[in-house]
PDB file of C-alpha atoms in Angstrom:
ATOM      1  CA  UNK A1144     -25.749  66.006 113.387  1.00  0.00           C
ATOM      2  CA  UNK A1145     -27.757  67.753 110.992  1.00  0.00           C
ATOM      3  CA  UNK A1146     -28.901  71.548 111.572  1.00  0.00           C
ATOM      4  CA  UNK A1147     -32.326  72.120 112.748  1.00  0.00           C
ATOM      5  CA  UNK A1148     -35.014  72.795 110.555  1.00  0.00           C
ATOM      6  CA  UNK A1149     -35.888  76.296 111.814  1.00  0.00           C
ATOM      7  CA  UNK A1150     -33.093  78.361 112.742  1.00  0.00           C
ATOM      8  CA  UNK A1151     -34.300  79.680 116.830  1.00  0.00           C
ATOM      9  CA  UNK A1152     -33.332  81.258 119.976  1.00  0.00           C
ATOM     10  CA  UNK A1153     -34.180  80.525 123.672  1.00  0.00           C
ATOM     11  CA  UNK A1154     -35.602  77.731 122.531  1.00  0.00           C
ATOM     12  CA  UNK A1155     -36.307  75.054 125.173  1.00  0.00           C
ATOM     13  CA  UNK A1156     -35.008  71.315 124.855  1.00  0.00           C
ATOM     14  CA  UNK A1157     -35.162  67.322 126.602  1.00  0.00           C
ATOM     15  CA  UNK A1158     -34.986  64.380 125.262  1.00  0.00           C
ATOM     16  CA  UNK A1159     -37.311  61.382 125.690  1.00  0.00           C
ATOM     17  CA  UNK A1160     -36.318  58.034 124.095  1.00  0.00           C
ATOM     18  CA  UNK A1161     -33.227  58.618 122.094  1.00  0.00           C
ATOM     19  CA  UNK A1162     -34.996  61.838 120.634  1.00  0.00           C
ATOM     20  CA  UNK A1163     -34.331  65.008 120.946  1.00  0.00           C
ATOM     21  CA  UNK A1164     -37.618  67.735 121.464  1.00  0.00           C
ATOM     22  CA  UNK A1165     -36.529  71.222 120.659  1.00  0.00           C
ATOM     23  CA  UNK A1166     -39.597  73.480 121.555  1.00  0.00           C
ATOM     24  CA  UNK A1167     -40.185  77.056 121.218  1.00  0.00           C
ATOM     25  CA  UNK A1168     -37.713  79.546 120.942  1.00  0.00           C
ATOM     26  CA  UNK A1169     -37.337  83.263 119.164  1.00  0.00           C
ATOM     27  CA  UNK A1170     -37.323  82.948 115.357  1.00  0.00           C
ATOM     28  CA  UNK A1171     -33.870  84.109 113.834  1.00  0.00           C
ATOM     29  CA  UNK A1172     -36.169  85.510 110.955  1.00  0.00           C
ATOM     30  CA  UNK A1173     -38.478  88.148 112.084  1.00  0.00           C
ATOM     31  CA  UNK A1174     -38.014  87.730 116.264  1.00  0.00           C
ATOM     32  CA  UNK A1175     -41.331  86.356 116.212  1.00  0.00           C
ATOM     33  CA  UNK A1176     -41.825  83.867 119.391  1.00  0.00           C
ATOM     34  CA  UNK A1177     -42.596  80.208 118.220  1.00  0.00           C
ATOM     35  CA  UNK A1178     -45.273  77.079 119.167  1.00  0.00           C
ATOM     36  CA  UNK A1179     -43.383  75.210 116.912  1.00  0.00           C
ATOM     37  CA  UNK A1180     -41.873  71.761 117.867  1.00  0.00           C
ATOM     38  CA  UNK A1181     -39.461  69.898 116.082  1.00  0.00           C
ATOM     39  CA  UNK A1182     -37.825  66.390 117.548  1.00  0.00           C
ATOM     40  CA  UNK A1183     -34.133  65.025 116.404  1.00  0.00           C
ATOM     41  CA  UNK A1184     -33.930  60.699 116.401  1.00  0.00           C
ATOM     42  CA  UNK A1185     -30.554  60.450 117.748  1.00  0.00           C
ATOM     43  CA  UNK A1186     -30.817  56.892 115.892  1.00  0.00           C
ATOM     44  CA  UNK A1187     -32.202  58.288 112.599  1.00  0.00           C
ATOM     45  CA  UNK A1188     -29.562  61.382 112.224  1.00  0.00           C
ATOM     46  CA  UNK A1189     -33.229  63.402 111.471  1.00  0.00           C
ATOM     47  CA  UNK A1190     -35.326  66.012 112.537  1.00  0.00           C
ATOM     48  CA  UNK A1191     -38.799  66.413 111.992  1.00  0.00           C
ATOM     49  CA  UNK A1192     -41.785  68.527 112.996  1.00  0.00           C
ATOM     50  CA  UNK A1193     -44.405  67.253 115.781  1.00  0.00           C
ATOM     51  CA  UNK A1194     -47.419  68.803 116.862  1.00  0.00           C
ATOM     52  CA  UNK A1195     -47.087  73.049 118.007  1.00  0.00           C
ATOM     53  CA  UNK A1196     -47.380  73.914 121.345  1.00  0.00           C
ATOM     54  CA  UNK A1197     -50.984  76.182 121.729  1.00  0.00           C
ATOM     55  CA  UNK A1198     -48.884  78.842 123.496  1.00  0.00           C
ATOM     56  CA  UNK A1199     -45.941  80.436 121.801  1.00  0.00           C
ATOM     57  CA  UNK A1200     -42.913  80.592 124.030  1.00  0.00           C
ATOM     58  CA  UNK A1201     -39.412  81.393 124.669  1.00  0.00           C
ATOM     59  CA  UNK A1202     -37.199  81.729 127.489  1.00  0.00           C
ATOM     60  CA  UNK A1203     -38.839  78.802 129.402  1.00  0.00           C
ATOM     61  CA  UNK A1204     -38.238  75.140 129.952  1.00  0.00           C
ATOM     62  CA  UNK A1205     -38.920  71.616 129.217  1.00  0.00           C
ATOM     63  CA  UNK A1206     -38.501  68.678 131.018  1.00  0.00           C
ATOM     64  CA  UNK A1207     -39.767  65.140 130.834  1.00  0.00           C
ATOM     65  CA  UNK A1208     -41.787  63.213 133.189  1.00  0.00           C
ATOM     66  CA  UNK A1209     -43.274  59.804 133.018  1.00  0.00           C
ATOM     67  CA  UNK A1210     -42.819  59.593 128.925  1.00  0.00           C
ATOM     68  CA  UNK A1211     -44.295  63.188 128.694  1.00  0.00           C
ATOM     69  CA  UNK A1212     -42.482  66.180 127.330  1.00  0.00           C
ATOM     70  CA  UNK A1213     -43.379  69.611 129.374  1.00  0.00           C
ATOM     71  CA  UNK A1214     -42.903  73.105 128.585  1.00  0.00           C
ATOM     72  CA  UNK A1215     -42.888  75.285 131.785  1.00  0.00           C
ATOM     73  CA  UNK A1216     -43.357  79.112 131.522  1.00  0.00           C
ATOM     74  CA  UNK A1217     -41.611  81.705 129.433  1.00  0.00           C
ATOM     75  CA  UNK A1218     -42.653  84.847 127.602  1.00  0.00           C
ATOM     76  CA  UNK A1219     -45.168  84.867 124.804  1.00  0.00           C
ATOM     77  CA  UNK A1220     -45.044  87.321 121.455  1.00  0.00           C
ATOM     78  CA  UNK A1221     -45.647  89.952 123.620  1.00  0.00           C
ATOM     79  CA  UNK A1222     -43.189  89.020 126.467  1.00  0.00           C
ATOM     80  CA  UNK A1223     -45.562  88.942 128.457  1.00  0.00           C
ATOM     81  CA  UNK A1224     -44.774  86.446 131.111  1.00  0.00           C
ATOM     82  CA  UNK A1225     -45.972  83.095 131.071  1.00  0.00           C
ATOM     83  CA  UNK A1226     -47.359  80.600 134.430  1.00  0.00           C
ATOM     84  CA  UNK A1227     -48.954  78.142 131.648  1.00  0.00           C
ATOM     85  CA  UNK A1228     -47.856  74.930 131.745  1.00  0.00           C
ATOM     86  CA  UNK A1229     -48.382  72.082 128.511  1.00  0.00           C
ATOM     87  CA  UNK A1230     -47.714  68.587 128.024  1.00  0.00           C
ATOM     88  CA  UNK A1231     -46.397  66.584 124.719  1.00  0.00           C
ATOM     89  CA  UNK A1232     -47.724  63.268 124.575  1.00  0.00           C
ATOM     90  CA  UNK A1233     -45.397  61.287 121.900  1.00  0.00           C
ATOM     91  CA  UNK A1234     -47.886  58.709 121.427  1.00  0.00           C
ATOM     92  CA  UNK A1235     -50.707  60.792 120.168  1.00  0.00           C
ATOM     93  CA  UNK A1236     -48.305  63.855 118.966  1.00  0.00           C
ATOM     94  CA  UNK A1237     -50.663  66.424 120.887  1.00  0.00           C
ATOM     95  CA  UNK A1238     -49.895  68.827 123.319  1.00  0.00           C
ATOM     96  CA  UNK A1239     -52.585  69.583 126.483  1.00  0.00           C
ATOM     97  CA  UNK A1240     -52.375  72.160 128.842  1.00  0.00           C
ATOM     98  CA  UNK A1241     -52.119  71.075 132.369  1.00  0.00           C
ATOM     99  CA  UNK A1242     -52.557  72.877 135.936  1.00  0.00           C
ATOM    100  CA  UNK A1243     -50.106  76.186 135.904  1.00  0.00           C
ATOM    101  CA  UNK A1244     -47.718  77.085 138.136  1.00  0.00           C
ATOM    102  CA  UNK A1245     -48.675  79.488 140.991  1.00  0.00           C
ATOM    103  CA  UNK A1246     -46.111  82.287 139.530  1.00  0.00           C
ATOM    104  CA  UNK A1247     -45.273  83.212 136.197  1.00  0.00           C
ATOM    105  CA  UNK A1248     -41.719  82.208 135.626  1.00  0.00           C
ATOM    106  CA  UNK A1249     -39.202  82.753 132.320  1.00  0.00           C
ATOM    107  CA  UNK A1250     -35.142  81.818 132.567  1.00  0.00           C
ATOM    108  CA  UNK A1251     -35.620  78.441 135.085  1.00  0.00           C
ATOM    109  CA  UNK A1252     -34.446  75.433 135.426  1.00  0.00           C
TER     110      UNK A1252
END
């Protein structure tokens, strides 16, 4: 498998039709927490970017749901937490935020 693209921490991750979403995270670099999406074709062997989140995040999750990719949660850059919710639509490569949850949340499942 090749390496990712951008080298991050608490990054979240699903996969939705043989790819793998990798959203998120802490940047290795400068600890900076990232939008930035990047999605792995298990049939390709190769990564590529997508559309950024609007919400920088880290320490959240993502999950799928009816061909959509969610991230759920988190801190932000100033780890702050995070109720926001957002969802990845693969056909359009855009992310939209969505009702949040009632509590902010970071470390779920």
């Amino acid at each position: 498998m090749a390496p990712m693209p951008t080298i991050r921490s608490y990054v979240g991750t699903a996969v939705l039709d043989g790819k793998l979403y990798a959203a998120g995270g802490e940047s290795e670099d400068d600890g900076a927490t990232s939008s930035s999406v990047e999605r792995y074709d298990l049939a390709t062997k190769s990564w590529e970017a997508v559309a950024p989140m609007a919400t920088p995040r880290e320490n959240h999750d993502v999950a799928v749901l009816d061909g959509k990719v969610y991230a759920v949660g988190g801190y932000n850059d100033d780890e702050s937490l995070l109720s926001s919710v957002e969802r990845y639509d693969p056909a359009t490569n855009a992310w939209e935020a969505v009702a949040p949850m009632a509590a902010a949340r970071t470390d779920h499942g």
